[in-house]
Amino acid sequence: MISQVFILSSKGDHLIYKDFRGEAGKDAVNKFYEMVTALTGGQPPVVMKHKELHFVHIRQGGLYWVATTKADASPFTIIEFLNRLTALVKDYCGCLSEKSVQMNFALIYELLDEVVDFGYIQTTSTDILKNFIQTEAVSSKPFSLFDLSNVGLFGADTQQNKVAPSAAATRPIVSSQGEQGGKNEIFVDVIERMSVVIGANGVLMKADIEGEIRVKCYMPSCSEMRIGLNEEFSIGKSQLSVSLPPPSLLSGYGAAVRVDECSFHQAVRLDEFDTYRILKVCPSQGEQTVMQYQLCDDLPTAPPFRLFPSIERDSGGRLLMYLKLRCDLPPKSAAINVSITIPVPKGSLRLSQELSSPDQSAELQPKNKAVHWEIPRFPGGAQLSALFKLEVSGLSAASLQEVGPVSLNFELPKYTSTGLQIRFLRLSPIQPGPSQRWVRYVTHSDSYTIRI
Amino acid sequence: MPYLGDEHTVRELRRALSNPNVQADHLRYRNTIHRVIRVMSQGQDVSGLYSEMVKACATVDIVQKKLVYVFLCSYASLNPELSLLVINTLRKDCSDHNPMVRSLALRNMCNLRLPGLSQYVQQPLTVGLKDKAACVRRVAVLGWAKIHSLQPNTEMDVAVVNELYGLLRDPDPVVMVNCLRALEEILQEEGGVAINKPIAHHLLNRLKLCDVWGQSEVLAVLQRYRPRGEDELFDILSLLDPALLSHHAPVMAATLRLFLSLCSTLPAVCMSALERARGPLLAAAGSTSRELRYAALCHIQLLLRSEPGLLGEHYKRFFCGYAEPPYIKQNKMQVLVELVNDDNVAMVLDELRGYCTDVNTETSQTAINAIGSIGRSYTDRCLAILTGLLGLKQEHITSAVLQTLRDLVWVCPQCGDAVCSALEGWEDNLQDSQGRGALLWLLGVYGDRVTGAPYLLEDCIDGVRSEVSAEVKTELLTATLRLFLSRPAETQDMMGRLLVYCIEEEVDMCVRDQALLYYRLLHCGIEEVRQVLQGGRRSDPSLGPLIGRPPEPISQWASIFNTLEPLTLGASTVGNSDPVTPKLSTLTPNTLTSNAEAMTPTPGDPHLPDCSSGALSLSVSPALTPEEFERLWLQLEKGACLEVCVACPVPRCSPEGLQVALQLVNIQTLAFTPPNTHPWRVYLYTHTSHISTKTPHTLILAELLHTGGEGEKEEEEEGEEEGEREEEGEKEGEGEKEGEKEEEEEGEGEKEGEEEGDKEGEEEGDGEREKEKGLLVVMRQHPGDQTALRGFLSVLTTVLHTLSTHTACTYTA
């Protein structure tokens, strides 16, 4: 059971404080901030203890979300609850930030009041909560396509046609009647996170994908939605032990898509999954993950980036790094916001650079001992190169060992590495009035490391 | 946080609230209240507005009502009289036709937390239990728990308790779960809600209707239920099986915990449950939320204590992402060390090698330590990496590598050659005192094989005046003396200088005493010195800190699975070279007897006090390094100290068997002599805490000593002690492994102490005679707590008794 819940800004301002059981004093808030700021980087700060009180906190949106408890509660429950609370606040307030929490404090108190009673979690389903929550959200700004602070998952593609504006999915689910908010929209996102390690010899050492299908629903009443996945979608490790054999009816067209493990939201009905690969779900308002899946070590396609480095010392005692980066995506796709971090030897002083196109940029960050190379857009099949000359004090042969491993950060919009696609999205019964359905795909780099 | 505008704001708000014009316009009124709450949540004291807010409570506007209730509940305890006025409004609301208003009123009535008001609250609560709207019943059920917590000593009405039991069959699942929660609190003194067969089955059948929070709660309560027979047990298990695969971590963890507790007698079932839950656990360990990731990692470490092979093939899941926070990286490395096997060692080491150059120094040190731990089984590969790292010439890396090498050499003496070649031509100047200590230790031990050793030492000796760390100085003394043994000509002169400085100018007593001791030792002759410092051999693998703990039984950690414990323990283990530190668990007399039936205190022994008065819990964390042990042992010599002779023969089991047995009761064995040697010694430590009382935690260090030799008998006992202490003094600086080395040099200590022992032995006469068969236990404690000490002694003796009766068959690994 939870004793208190509070939200602090990163500077320690009290934003929200709610005491459910009256067991611990309000000074716990200050005590928590003292403890969390006293932590050095190495200590795990998720659970802290002061006298009898355990503090469990998460960080989201630059804020501390803290729950305290006296009993020995399940850490999974409390952490998941806090995660869920942030999701709810995001659903109701539009976005997560100090400002939105400050402006919507009344709404958040109301939420907390309904979600937790006497320290026990009552319900966190938006379907039930929407009957109880009366306060309306205050949005911090009018929506604008060009609002850069709101660039979310799909942010960089706002100008393209047929793609939902990024801000569309960052508005409160319950908006004031009559105005623009009343739009009947539903977003289905396929989001994959990729973690890859490529060895120095170019061999793929590890490739994991964790994906999820997330539904964000703005419709006040949506009875049933049918999501059709690739027909050749299969689950299981090897061909022999396929737990769900691909339906024979449908096999024959479409590329095979395989994942290792797959789990579904409680509310998803799978009666048509075995034969037609259709998920049936009644989405409640707000955001929810309907399906999660994982794939390990067996990517259907080549990893999106390959690096061909050559690193040497020149006669003048400088370190020369010639990096060639190739994007192995299909030509129609492109990677955006590619940022490459190259660790360099301690004592690197200056960087001179030759980049292959003007929109790229690179800088040396002496504090992190790294060079950052930014590429805003990287089309599939292209190859870019950069030559970095570094002046390093006390350069030795051993210094070369300090270069690497290189890590990449990027987004692949409209692309899934597993090949999972949504064939169709049907709402039944047909919604009265105009409704819009959006399907979006994106792959993120969770951790993409290339050894040198 | 009061600031200048404080008074002013309150005054202004009061004026606005009592303005009839504002009150008439409900939007303006609501906005004003909104401002009050805003000011309140910013931390200002607005309790002065209580009476105005009480008036604002009587409104039809639900939003306004909710806001006012937030205010009232925060400040009710300051204004108990005024709160009486609110009760009227609340009671009226309790009979409103809108269920939302009813539940709101009922909830806040209990949230005022005023014991004086409970008489007004009981009637609406009783009505609320029978309300037709589920949301009101939910609130009413918990309301009774709130009332009970306000007056914990009053007896709860039996009718209410029965009513609550009845509501377990309520159609609304949240009402059902709330009933469980309320009954748990109300009946706490009787051990919580009674789970009989019908209730258990009812809960299990309705489990699917609950949301994830309710499910985990119900699963936790069900842990108390004991099925009647195997059939029922397996019915329950098969019912719960799908939940093990739930992608909601709370449900999965609660189910797994329930499985482990239901099947505590069926290890095979536990194993398959762990295997089933592996997938979801791994998924949680890769979750987007890094806090959840951390929780999962901590629990995976628990699992690995019993089933190291469980995740072997999934080692890649524990490779670190470069953007992960250091605490997750360090945790993952600790897991990786456990997962290493012949197939993946190359990949894992390659990966760990990459982390060694991490920007965060703690992460890089953890990575180096991890490589060192793997080096105990894959020596050559790890040595190549470690020596390669020295080439980077980075201060923190070099220091960590040296410390790791020192530890590694101790466990695997065969890697001496590689270390020597790495030290050949050493020219770095280290700032870090721990790294320097490790370097000096290596130079002392391998001085004969490193050509430049005397020059390196000479540099240190020349700079000894500016040396601040006493540890480095004692290390330097020992290293110089050792080098003197192997290369006297080159070392003699500088050793002289060092001794003179340390004896005449040094202010630190420990360093000075050590120098004096060496000085006198040198007077005794070179052979004596050799015997003391080298003892014939460098290390004995069976004496080293015990590596590769045998798998623990699942029951060891099942009780802390899915609690906050593993996560808080993570904090203390990070940065520790030991990959898995034994975790805390509670030892009550019950669990003790279940561990081994014969573990009952022997009544005949006069030294054994009764420990049943307060349950004592022992724990082996935080772990103690041999170095710390030695330091504390010496420090505590004058403190709380107890010497008891236990009538018990030396356990005839193997050292590992003894270690496992002691670990079962949470006593950590740090070092021991090989079996059948005389004298036989074991060094132990543990932390104690009382479960019931609030006495502080104490740390107990203990030495078991059995002299046993034929002709020496009692004289030796005392002599040993003396010799022992002296020796501690002389070797203090020899490095971290000293604790274990003691034994080798035993012979020397005995001789020194014997004369003194002779005299004392005679004086004590008969009392000593019984010791000849028994074990001498020397305990030192910090801070002093006699009851804890006695409790520890009784646990220890029961284990020893059990071991000597059951012998090796039960405990050998």
mmCIF file with all atom_site columns, N, CA, C and O in Angstrom, chain B residues 569-583:
data_model
loop_
_atom_site.group_PDB
_atom_site.id
_atom_site.type_symbol
_atom_site.label_atom_id
_atom_site.label_alt_id
_atom_site.label_comp_id
_atom_site.label_asym_id
_atom_site.label_entity_id
_atom_site.label_seq_id
_atom_site.pdbx_PDB_ins_code
_atom_site.Cartn_x
_atom_site.Cartn_y
_atom_site.Cartn_z
_atom_site.occupancy
_atom_site.B_iso_or_equiv
_atom_site.pdbx_formal_charge
_atom_site.auth_seq_id
_atom_site.auth_comp_id
_atom_site.auth_asym_id
_atom_site.auth_atom_id
_atom_site.pdbx_PDB_model_num
ATOM 1  N N  . LEU B 1 569 ? 18.968 -3.691  -1.522 1.00 0.00 ? 569 LEU B N  1
ATOM 2  C CA . LEU B 1 569 ? 20.244 -4.377  -1.372 1.00 0.00 ? 569 LEU B CA 1
ATOM 3  C C  . LEU B 1 569 ? 21.152 -4.055  -2.533 1.00 0.00 ? 569 LEU B C  1
ATOM 4  O O  . LEU B 1 569 ? 22.360 -3.981  -2.377 1.00 0.00 ? 569 LEU B O  1
ATOM 5  N N  . GLY B 1 570 ? 20.558 -3.866  -3.701 1.00 0.00 ? 570 GLY B N  1
ATOM 6  C CA . GLY B 1 570 ? 21.359 -3.524  -4.866 1.00 0.00 ? 570 GLY B CA 1
ATOM 7  C C  . GLY B 1 570 ? 22.271 -2.361  -4.583 1.00 0.00 ? 570 GLY B C  1
ATOM 8  O O  . GLY B 1 570 ? 23.418 -2.318  -5.018 1.00 0.00 ? 570 GLY B O  1
ATOM 9  N N  . ALA B 1 571 ? 21.766 -1.406  -3.783 1.00 0.00 ? 571 ALA B N  1
ATOM 10 C CA . ALA B 1 571 ? 22.551 -0.218  -3.511 1.00 0.00 ? 571 ALA B CA 1
ATOM 11 C C  . ALA B 1 571 ? 23.863 -0.552  -2.836 1.00 0.00 ? 571 ALA B C  1
ATOM 12 O O  . ALA B 1 571 ? 24.892 0.046   -3.120 1.00 0.00 ? 571 ALA B O  1
ATOM 13 N N  . SER B 1 572 ? 23.817 -1.520  -1.942 1.00 0.00 ? 572 SER B N  1
ATOM 14 C CA . SER B 1 572 ? 25.037 -1.787  -1.190 1.00 0.00 ? 572 SER B CA 1
ATOM 15 C C  . SER B 1 572 ? 25.987 -2.683  -1.961 1.00 0.00 ? 572 SER B C  1
ATOM 16 O O  . SER B 1 572 ? 27.168 -2.726  -1.669 1.00 0.00 ? 572 SER B O  1
ATOM 17 N N  . THR B 1 573 ? 25.466 -3.404  -2.965 1.00 0.00 ? 573 THR B N  1
ATOM 18 C CA . THR B 1 573 ? 26.373 -4.313  -3.653 1.00 0.00 ? 573 THR B CA 1
ATOM 19 C C  . THR B 1 573 ? 27.052 -3.658  -4.848 1.00 0.00 ? 573 THR B C  1
ATOM 20 O O  . THR B 1 573 ? 28.054 -4.145  -5.308 1.00 0.00 ? 573 THR B O  1
ATOM 21 N N  . VAL B 1 574 ? 26.497 -2.561  -5.330 1.00 0.00 ? 574 VAL B N  1
ATOM 22 C CA . VAL B 1 574 ? 27.109 -1.954  -6.510 1.00 0.00 ? 574 VAL B CA 1
ATOM 23 C C  . VAL B 1 574 ? 28.528 -1.517  -6.184 1.00 0.00 ? 574 VAL B C  1
ATOM 24 O O  . VAL B 1 574 ? 28.795 -0.972  -5.134 1.00 0.00 ? 574 VAL B O  1
ATOM 25 N N  . GLY B 1 575 ? 29.414 -1.825  -7.076 1.00 0.00 ? 575 GLY B N  1
ATOM 26 C CA . GLY B 1 575 ? 30.788 -1.410  -6.868 1.00 0.00 ? 575 GLY B CA 1
ATOM 27 C C  . GLY B 1 575 ? 31.572 -2.444  -6.097 1.00 0.00 ? 575 GLY B C  1
ATOM 28 O O  . GLY B 1 575 ? 32.787 -2.364  -5.994 1.00 0.00 ? 575 GLY B O  1
ATOM 29 N N  . ASN B 1 576 ? 30.876 -3.419  -5.564 1.00 0.00 ? 576 ASN B N  1
ATOM 30 C CA . ASN B 1 576 ? 31.556 -4.472  -4.849 1.00 0.00 ? 576 ASN B CA 1
ATOM 31 C C  . ASN B 1 576 ? 32.125 -5.460  -5.858 1.00 0.00 ? 576 ASN B C  1
ATOM 32 O O  . ASN B 1 576 ? 31.493 -5.793  -6.832 1.00 0.00 ? 576 ASN B O  1
ATOM 33 N N  . SER B 1 577 ? 33.310 -5.923  -5.594 1.00 0.00 ? 577 SER B N  1
ATOM 34 C CA . SER B 1 577 ? 33.903 -6.828  -6.569 1.00 0.00 ? 577 SER B CA 1
ATOM 35 C C  . SER B 1 577 ? 33.192 -8.169  -6.569 1.00 0.00 ? 577 SER B C  1
ATOM 36 O O  . SER B 1 577 ? 33.204 -8.899  -7.535 1.00 0.00 ? 577 SER B O  1
ATOM 37 N N  . ASP B 1 578 ? 32.557 -8.460  -5.478 1.00 0.00 ? 578 ASP B N  1
ATOM 38 C CA . ASP B 1 578 ? 31.832 -9.710  -5.397 1.00 0.00 ? 578 ASP B CA 1
ATOM 39 C C  . ASP B 1 578 ? 30.563 -9.598  -6.223 1.00 0.00 ? 578 ASP B C  1
ATOM 40 O O  . ASP B 1 578 ? 29.764 -8.724  -6.007 1.00 0.00 ? 578 ASP B O  1
ATOM 41 N N  . PRO B 1 579 ? 30.373 -10.476 -7.185 1.00 0.00 ? 579 PRO B N  1
ATOM 42 C CA . PRO B 1 579 ? 29.235 -10.302 -8.062 1.00 0.00 ? 579 PRO B CA 1
ATOM 43 C C  . PRO B 1 579 ? 27.894 -10.424 -7.360 1.00 0.00 ? 579 PRO B C  1
ATOM 44 O O  . PRO B 1 579 ? 27.006 -9.646  -7.586 1.00 0.00 ? 579 PRO B O  1
ATOM 45 N N  . VAL B 1 580 ? 27.765 -11.379 -6.526 1.00 0.00 ? 580 VAL B N  1
ATOM 46 C CA . VAL B 1 580 ? 26.494 -11.503 -5.813 1.00 0.00 ? 580 VAL B CA 1
ATOM 47 C C  . VAL B 1 580 ? 26.784 -11.546 -4.325 1.00 0.00 ? 580 VAL B C  1
ATOM 48 O O  . VAL B 1 580 ? 27.462 -12.448 -3.851 1.00 0.00 ? 580 VAL B O  1
ATOM 49 N N  . THR B 1 581 ? 26.303 -10.552 -3.646 1.00 0.00 ? 581 THR B N  1
ATOM 50 C CA . THR B 1 581 ? 26.504 -10.570 -2.215 1.00 0.00 ? 581 THR B CA 1
ATOM 51 C C  . THR B 1 581 ? 25.336 -11.298 -1.597 1.00 0.00 ? 581 THR B C  1
ATOM 52 O O  . THR B 1 581 ? 24.208 -11.108 -2.017 1.00 0.00 ? 581 THR B O  1
ATOM 53 N N  . PRO B 1 582 ? 25.572 -12.105 -0.637 1.00 0.00 ? 582 PRO B N  1
ATOM 54 C CA . PRO B 1 582 ? 24.455 -12.806 -0.017 1.00 0.00 ? 582 PRO B CA 1
ATOM 55 C C  . PRO B 1 582 ? 23.444 -11.811 0.518  1.00 0.00 ? 582 PRO B C  1
ATOM 56 O O  . PRO B 1 582 ? 23.812 -10.780 1.063  1.00 0.00 ? 582 PRO B O  1
ATOM 57 N N  . LYS B 1 583 ? 22.230 -12.140 0.338  1.00 0.00 ? 583 LYS B N  1
ATOM 58 C CA . LYS B 1 583 ? 21.194 -11.197 0.690  1.00 0.00 ? 583 LYS B CA 1
ATOM 59 C C  . LYS B 1 583 ? 20.608 -11.513 2.066  1.00 0.00 ? 583 LYS B C  1
ATOM 60 O O  . LYS B 1 583 ? 20.761 -12.596 2.602  1.00 0.00 ? 583 LYS B O  1
#
